[in-house]
RNA sequence: GUGGGCGUAGCUCAGCUGGUAGAGCAUCGCGUUGUGGUCGCGAGGGUCGCGGGUUCAAGUCCCGUCGCUCACCCCA
């Protein structure tokens, strides 16, 4: 068999990098749980009609098909989920009778899309989602809450570059467009969303050509979209544009409340700003919308996005409004590992390699390892009774900081191979420093 | 889906108008016979992505194909 080649869009990590990813996942999980979010996992597949509920991007869904498929459609009527929101909406409906509302959950799982891979865009990728969903009603303060949770989680990932959380509110922009007398609000929003890719003049022209705006209306739409403030001063700027509409007022109040509600979390690494150009494409958001950009990684687009949907799910009688944010774990991590060489301080969990004098004394070395493990110190015994120099090298290659030498007289010594310091030690007492106990995330060279 | 770039050792790459497959790093061994790293000496390691064609002769030229990659499109 010839050597297998990597599959484009299906990233796999070496152990040291996986350790970094694991640490990210652990941090996210513990942060989400600090705020009382319950963890769930949904199955990898959903019925096709569920997945395609929101429009025809069907090409990007991976279908399931038995090898001996005989049905007329040629597939099993199921596909891999392409995000965690659609499965969650289905899960809420399915288990509505057993859940307590408002229901807060986190979900860290893989998702799949059949897109062409690019930096930060994969066919198989991990996402971390938090959502709060209510029954019939969900007060606005939850919008502030999910924002605070995600900002907290991102802040705890101390090796991330600085980032900027951009927030907007669809009521605000839709109310503004309606107040201007525009009709096709969705189309206007879709075009304005392209501002980060296309020049202003081009967007202006599209507004006139495709959204039925007058040149003057387009000017004012663009005036709104260029407003960007780190505090609630955007309210005065919008008022200055002299458009009025009840929905606009509502959106302004909400966005101002959100910006004020997270102001205490900002720092030099974390900025939160009202950015009135953010619209989030054509999806079902109805109020708050978020995007997040990493400094130095602007080309990667948003690494963390979400918003409010007044109808996350509905069974016809009861509607379940929700608000949530989704962090692209693979999207941010894989490019960061590749570009910066970020890695873990060692490729194995072991803090100690217990040396082996000869095969006959393996039980003695295993006993040392057992004593260390009893006190939760990860360790392993040398694979062979090679010369001690080679056993030390085994540890060095893996980044294991300590080598333990059982002595012929029954005593013990432990050597820190980084400085060569070797001291007497007792396996029932000796403990490495906290930094050495677990692999640490270390910046690249 | 469209267009460009690239496939040679574990990794990074060199290889001219066609003439017996190379370097650095890494690995392994020895010097140093059971305490590593430095240094010196040595060794192993290749279907040149795959298939076909031209030729006395192809890593090199031609055709095809597969893969990777970048950009576009798209991005719930």
Coordinates of C-alpha atoms (C1' of nucleotides) in Angstrom, one line a residue, chain B residues 29-69:
Chain B
rG29 C1' 25.3 3.4 14.6
rC30 C1' 30.3 4.2 16.4
rG31 C1' 33.9 7.4 19.1
rU32 C1' 31.9 7.5 24.9
rU33 C1' 30.9 -0.8 26.8
rG34 C1' 24.4 2.0 31.6
rU35 C1' 23.2 9.5 32.5
rG36 C1' 21.1 12.8 26.9
rG37 C1' 22.2 17.5 24.5
rU38 C1' 28.1 19.7 21.7
rC39 C1' 31.7 17.7 18.4
rG40 C1' 33.8 14.0 14.9
rC41 C1' 33.2 9.7 11.7
rG42 C1' 29.9 6.5 9.3
rA43 C1' 25.2 4.2 7.7
rG44 C1' 20.2 3.5 6.2
rG45 C1' 16.5 5.7 3.6
rG46 C1' 13.6 7.0 -3.4
rU47 C1' 8.0 3.3 -8.0
rC48 C1' 11.1 11.3 -9.0
rG49 C1' 2.3 11.2 -7.6
rC50 C1' 0.1 7.7 -11.3
rG51 C1' -0.7 6.0 -16.6
rG52 C1' 0.6 6.5 -21.5
rG53 C1' 3.7 8.7 -25.5
rU54 C1' 8.4 10.5 -28.1
rU55 C1' 13.6 8.8 -27.7
rC56 C1' 19.3 4.6 -28.1
rA57 C1' 18.2 7.0 -23.3
rA58 C1' 12.9 10.7 -19.6
rG59 C1' 12.9 13.3 -12.7
rU60 C1' 13.7 16.5 -17.2
rC61 C1' 9.9 16.8 -23.4
rC62 C1' 4.4 15.7 -24.8
rC63 C1' -0.7 13.9 -23.6
rG64 C1' -3.9 12.3 -19.9
rU65 C1' -5.1 11.5 -14.9
rC66 C1' -5.0 11.9 -9.5
rG67 C1' -3.7 14.7 -5.4
rC68 C1' -2.3 19.1 -2.8
rU69 C1' -2.5 24.4 -2.8

